[in-house]
Tab-separated table of N, CA and C in Angstrom:
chain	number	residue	atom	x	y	z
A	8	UNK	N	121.630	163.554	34.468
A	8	UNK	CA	122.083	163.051	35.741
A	8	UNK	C	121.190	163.570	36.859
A	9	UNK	N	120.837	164.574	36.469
A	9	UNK	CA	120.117	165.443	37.749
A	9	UNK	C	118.535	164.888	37.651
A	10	UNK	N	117.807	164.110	36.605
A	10	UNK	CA	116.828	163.546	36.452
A	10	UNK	C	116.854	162.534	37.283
A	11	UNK	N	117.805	161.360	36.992
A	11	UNK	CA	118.195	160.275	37.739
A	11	UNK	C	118.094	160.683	39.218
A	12	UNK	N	118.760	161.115	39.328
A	12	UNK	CA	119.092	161.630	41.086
A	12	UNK	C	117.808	161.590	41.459
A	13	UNK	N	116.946	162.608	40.854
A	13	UNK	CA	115.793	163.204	41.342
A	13	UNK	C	114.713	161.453	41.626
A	14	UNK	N	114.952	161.090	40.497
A	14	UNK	CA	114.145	160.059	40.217
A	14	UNK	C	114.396	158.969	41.611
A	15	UNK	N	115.947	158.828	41.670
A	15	UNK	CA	116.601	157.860	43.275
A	15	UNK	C	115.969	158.471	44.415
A	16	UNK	N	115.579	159.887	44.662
A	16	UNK	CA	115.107	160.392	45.700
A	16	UNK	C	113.558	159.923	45.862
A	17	UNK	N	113.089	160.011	44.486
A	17	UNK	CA	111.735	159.891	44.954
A	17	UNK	C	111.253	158.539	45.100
A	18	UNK	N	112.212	157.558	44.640
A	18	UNK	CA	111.622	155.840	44.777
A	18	UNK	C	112.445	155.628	46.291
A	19	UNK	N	113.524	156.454	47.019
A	19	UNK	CA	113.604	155.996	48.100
A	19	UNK	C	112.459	156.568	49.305
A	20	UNK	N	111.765	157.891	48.791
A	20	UNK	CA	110.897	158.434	49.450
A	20	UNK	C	109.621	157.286	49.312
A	21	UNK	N	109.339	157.435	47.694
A	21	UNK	CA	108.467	156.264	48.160
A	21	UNK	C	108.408	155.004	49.151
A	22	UNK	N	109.221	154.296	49.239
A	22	UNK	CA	109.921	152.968	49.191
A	22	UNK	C	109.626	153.284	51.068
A	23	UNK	N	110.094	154.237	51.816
A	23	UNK	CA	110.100	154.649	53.096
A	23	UNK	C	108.923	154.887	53.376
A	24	UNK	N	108.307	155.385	52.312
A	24	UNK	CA	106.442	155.828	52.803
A	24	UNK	C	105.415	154.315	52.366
A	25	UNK	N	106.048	153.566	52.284
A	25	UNK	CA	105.085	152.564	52.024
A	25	UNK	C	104.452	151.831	53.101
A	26	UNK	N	105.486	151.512	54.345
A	26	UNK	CA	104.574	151.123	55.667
A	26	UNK	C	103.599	152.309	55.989
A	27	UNK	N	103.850	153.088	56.056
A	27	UNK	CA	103.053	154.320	56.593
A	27	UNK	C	101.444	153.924	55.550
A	28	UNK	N	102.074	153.807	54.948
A	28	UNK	CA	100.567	154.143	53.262
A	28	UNK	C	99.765	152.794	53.515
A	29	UNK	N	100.644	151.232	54.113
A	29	UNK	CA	100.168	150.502	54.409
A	29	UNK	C	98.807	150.351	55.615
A	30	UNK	N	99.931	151.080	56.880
A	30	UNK	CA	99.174	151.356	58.141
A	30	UNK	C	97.248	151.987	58.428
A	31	UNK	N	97.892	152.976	56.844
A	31	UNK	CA	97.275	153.927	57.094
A	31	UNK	C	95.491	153.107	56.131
A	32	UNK	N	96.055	152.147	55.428
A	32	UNK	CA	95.209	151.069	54.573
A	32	UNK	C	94.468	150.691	55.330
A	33	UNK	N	95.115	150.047	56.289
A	33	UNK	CA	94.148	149.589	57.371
A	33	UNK	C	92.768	149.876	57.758
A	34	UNK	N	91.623	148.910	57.151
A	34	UNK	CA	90.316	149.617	57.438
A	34	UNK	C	89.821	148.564	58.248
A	35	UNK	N	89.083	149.539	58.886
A	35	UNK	CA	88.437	148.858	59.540
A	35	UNK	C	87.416	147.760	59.478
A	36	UNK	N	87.105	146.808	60.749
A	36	UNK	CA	86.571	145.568	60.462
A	36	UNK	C	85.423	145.125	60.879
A	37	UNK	N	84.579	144.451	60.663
A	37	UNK	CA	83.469	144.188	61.181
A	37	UNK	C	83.813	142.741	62.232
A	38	UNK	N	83.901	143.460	63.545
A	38	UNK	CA	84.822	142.556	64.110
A	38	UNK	C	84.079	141.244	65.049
A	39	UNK	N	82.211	141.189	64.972
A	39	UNK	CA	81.615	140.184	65.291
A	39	UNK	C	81.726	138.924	64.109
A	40	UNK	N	81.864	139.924	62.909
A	40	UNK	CA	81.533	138.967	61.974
A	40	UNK	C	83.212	138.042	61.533
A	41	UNK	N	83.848	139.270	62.074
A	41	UNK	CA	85.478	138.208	62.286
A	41	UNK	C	85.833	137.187	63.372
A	42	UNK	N	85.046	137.609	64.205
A	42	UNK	CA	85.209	136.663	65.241
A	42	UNK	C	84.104	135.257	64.999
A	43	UNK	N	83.314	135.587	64.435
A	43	UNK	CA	82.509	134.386	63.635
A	43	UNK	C	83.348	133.289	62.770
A	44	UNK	N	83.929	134.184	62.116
A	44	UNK	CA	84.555	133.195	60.704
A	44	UNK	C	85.601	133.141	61.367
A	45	UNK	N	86.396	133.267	62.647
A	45	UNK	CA	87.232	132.836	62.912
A	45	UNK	C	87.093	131.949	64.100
A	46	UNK	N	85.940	131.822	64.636
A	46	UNK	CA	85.550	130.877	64.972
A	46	UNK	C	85.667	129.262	64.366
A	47	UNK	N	84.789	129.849	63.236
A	47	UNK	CA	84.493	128.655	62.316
A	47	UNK	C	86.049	127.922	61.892
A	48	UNK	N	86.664	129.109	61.623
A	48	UNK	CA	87.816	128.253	61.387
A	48	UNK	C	88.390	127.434	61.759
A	49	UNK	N	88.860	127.771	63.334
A	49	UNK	CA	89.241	127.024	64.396
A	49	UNK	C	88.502	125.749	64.954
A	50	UNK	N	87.124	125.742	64.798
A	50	UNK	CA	86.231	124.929	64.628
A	50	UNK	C	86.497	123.550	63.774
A	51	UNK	N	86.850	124.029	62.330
A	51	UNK	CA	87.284	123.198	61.251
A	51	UNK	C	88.680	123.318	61.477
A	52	UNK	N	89.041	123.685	62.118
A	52	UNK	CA	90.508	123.327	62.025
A	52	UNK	C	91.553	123.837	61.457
A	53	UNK	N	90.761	124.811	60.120
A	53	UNK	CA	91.515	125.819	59.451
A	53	UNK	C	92.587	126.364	59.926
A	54	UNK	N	93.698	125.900	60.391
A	54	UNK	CA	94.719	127.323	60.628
A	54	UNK	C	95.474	128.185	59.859
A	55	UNK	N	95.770	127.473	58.537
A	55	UNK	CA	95.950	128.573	57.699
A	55	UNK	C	94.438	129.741	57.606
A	56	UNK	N	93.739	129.481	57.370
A	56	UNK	CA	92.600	130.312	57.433
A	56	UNK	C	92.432	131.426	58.558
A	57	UNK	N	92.611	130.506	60.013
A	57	UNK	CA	92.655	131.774	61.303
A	57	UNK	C	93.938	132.408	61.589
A	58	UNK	N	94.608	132.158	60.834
A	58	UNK	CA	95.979	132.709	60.810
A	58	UNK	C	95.731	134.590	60.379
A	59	UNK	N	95.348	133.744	58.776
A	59	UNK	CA	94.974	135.042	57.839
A	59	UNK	C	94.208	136.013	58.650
A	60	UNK	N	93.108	135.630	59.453
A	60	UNK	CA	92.403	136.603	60.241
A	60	UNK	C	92.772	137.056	61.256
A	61	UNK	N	93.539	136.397	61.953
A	61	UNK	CA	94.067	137.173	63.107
A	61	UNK	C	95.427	138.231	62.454
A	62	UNK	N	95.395	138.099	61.537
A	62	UNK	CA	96.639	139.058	60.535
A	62	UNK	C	95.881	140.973	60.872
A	63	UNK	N	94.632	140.166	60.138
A	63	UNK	CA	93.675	141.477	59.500
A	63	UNK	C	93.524	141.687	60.907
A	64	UNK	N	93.036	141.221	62.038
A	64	UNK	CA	92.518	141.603	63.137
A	64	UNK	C	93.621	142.423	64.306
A	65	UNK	N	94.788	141.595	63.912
A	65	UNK	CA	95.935	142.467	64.878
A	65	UNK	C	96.301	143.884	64.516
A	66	UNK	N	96.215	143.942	62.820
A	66	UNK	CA	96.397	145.016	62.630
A	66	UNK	C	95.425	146.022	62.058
A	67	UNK	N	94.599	145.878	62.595
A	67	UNK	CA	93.080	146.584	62.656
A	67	UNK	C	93.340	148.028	63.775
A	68	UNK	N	93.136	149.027	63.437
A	68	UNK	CA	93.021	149.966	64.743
A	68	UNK	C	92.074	150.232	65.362
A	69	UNK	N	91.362	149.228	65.913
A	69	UNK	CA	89.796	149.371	66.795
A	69	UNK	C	90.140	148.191	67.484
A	70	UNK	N	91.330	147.789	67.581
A	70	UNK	CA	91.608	147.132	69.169
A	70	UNK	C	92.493	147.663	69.559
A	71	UNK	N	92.791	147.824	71.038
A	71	UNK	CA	93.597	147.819	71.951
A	71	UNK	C	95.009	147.572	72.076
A	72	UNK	N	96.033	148.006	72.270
A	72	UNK	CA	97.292	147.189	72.461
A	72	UNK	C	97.176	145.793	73.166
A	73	UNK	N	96.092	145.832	74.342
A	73	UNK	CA	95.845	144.947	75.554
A	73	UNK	C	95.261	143.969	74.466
A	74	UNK	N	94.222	144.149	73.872
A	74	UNK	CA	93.760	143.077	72.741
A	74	UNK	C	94.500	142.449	71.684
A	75	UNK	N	95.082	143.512	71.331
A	75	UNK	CA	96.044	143.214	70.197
A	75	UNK	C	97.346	142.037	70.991
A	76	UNK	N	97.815	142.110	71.849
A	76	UNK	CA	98.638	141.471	72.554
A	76	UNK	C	98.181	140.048	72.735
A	77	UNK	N	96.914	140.078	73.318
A	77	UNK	CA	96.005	138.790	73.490
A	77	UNK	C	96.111	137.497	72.208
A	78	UNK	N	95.416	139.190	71.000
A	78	UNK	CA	94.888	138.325	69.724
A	78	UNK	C	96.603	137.576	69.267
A	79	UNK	N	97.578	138.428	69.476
A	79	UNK	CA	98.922	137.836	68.958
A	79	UNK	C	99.603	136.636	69.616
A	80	UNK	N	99.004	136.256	71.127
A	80	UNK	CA	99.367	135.104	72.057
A	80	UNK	C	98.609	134.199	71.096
A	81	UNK	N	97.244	134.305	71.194
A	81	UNK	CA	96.562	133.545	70.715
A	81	UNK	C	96.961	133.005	68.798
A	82	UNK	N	97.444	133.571	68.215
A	82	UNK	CA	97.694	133.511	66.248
A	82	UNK	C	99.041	132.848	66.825
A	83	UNK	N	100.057	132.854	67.910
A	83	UNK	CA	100.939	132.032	68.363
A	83	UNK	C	100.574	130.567	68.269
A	84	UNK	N	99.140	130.287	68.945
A	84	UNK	CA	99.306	128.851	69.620
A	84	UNK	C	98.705	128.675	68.714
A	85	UNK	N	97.830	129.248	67.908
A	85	UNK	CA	97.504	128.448	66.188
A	85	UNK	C	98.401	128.540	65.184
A	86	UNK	N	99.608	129.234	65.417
A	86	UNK	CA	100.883	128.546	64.137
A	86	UNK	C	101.499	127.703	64.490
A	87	UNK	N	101.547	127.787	65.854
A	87	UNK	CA	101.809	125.890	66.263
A	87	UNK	C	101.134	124.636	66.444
A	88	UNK	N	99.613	124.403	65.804
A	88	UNK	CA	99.248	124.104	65.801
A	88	UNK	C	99.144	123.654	64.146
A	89	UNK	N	99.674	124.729	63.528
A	89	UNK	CA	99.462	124.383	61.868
A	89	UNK	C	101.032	123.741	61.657
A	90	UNK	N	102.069	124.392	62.489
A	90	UNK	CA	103.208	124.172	62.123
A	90	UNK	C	103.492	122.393	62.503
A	91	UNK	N	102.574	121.462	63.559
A	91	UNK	CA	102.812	120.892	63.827
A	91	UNK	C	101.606	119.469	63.238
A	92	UNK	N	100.980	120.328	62.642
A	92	UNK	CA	99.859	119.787	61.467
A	92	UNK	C	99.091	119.283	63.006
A	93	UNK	N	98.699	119.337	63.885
A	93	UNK	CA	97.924	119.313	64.764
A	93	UNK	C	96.059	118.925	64.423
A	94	UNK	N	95.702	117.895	64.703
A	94	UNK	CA	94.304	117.669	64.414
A	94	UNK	C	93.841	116.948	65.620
A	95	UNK	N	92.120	117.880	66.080
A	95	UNK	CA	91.480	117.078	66.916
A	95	UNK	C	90.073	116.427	66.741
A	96	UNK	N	89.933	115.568	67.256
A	96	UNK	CA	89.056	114.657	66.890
A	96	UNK	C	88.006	115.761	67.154
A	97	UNK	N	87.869	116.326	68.607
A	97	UNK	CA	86.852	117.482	68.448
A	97	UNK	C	87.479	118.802	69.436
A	98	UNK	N	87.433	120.290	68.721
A	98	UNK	CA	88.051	120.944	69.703
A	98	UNK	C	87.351	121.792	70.868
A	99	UNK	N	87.836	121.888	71.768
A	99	UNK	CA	86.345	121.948	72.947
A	99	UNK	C	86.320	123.557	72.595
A	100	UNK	N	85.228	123.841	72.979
A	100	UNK	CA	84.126	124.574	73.005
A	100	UNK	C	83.696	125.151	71.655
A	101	UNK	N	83.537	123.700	70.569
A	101	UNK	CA	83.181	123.963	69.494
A	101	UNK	C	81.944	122.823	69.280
A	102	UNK	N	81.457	122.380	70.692
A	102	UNK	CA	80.699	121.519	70.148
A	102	UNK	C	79.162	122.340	70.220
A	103	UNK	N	79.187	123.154	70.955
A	103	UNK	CA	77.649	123.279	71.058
A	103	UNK	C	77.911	124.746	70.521
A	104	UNK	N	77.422	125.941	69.771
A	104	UNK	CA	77.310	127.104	69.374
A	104	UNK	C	77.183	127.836	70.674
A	105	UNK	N	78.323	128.908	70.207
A	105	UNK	CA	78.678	130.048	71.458
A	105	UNK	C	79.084	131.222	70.698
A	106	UNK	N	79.430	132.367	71.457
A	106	UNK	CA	79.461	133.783	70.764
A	106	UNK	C	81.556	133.602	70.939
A	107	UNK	N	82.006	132.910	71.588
A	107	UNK	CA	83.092	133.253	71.740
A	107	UNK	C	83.914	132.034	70.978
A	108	UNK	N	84.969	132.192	70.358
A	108	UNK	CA	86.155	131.718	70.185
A	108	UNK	C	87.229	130.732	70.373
A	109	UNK	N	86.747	129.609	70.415
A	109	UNK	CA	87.162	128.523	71.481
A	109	UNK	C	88.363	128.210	71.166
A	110	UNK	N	89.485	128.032	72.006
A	110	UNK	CA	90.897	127.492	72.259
A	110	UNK	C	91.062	126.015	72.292
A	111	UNK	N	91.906	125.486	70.985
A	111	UNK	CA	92.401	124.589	71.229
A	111	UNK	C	92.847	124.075	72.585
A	112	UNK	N	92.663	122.989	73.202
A	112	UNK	CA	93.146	122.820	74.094
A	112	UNK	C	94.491	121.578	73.997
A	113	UNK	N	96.036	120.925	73.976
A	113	UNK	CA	96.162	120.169	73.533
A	113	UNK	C	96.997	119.562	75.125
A	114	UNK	N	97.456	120.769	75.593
A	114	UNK	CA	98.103	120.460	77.263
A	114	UNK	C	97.640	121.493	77.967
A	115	UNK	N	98.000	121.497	79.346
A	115	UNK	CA	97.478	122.513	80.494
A	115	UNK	C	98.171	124.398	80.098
A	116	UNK	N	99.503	123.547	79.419
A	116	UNK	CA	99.581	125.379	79.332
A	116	UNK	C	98.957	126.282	77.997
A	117	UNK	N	98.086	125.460	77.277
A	117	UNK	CA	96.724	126.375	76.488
A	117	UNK	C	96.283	126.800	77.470
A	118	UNK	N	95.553	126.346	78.309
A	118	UNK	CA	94.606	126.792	78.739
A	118	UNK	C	95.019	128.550	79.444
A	119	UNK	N	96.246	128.764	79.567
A	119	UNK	CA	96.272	130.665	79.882
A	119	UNK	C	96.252	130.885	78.766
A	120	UNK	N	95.949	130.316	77.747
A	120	UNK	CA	95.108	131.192	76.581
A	120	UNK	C	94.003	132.006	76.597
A	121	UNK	N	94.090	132.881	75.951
A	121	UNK	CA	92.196	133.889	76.452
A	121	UNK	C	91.099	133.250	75.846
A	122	UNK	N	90.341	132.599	76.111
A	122	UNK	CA	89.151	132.281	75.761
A	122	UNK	C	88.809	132.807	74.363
A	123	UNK	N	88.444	134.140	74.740
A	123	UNK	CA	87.709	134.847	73.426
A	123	UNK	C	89.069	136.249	73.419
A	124	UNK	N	89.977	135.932	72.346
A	124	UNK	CA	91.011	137.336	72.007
A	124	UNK	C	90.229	138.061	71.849
């Protein structure tokens, strides 16, 4: 009995230390080259794809709360964009090559979107 017990203690210890062990997973990112491929995504239209990256990127610890806040407005208006199967013929500032991140635009209130999260 006293095995058992022992054994309940340590899978609830585990079980409690697993966000922590998660957090702590968190490595860091090469964050031009994320903002590239998440470019591209958004580009193609991918939102399951820029979803996934703004995942890795929010919870990256080499941004900011202030960034992190941004990048999470922004992974907003692209799950509504996937949620609403959303497609544009072309999305602006994806036509000519730029260093930044271009925002769907679909009504006026994108546009207080941040440019580049």
């Amino acid at each position: 009995m006293k095995i058992l017990s022992s054994l309940g203690a340590f899978a609830l210890t585990a079980v409690s230390l697993a966000p922590v062990a998660q957090a702590q997973q968190s490595q860091r990112i090469n964050i031009p080259s994320y903002y590239a491929t998440l470019r591209y995504a958004v580009c193609q239209q991918q939102w399951n794809r820029a979803i996934a990256l703004l995942d890795h990127m929010i919870a990256s610890p080499q941004f900011s709360q202030r960034d992190r806040d941004q990048l999470i407005a922004y992974q907003f208006s692209i799950e509504q964009y996937r949620r609403n199967d959303t497609r544009f013929s072309v999305v602006p500032g994806c036509e000519n090559p730029s260093n930044q991140t271009p925002v769907p635009q679909v009504n006026r209130s994108d546009r207080a979107l941040p440019q580049t999260p």
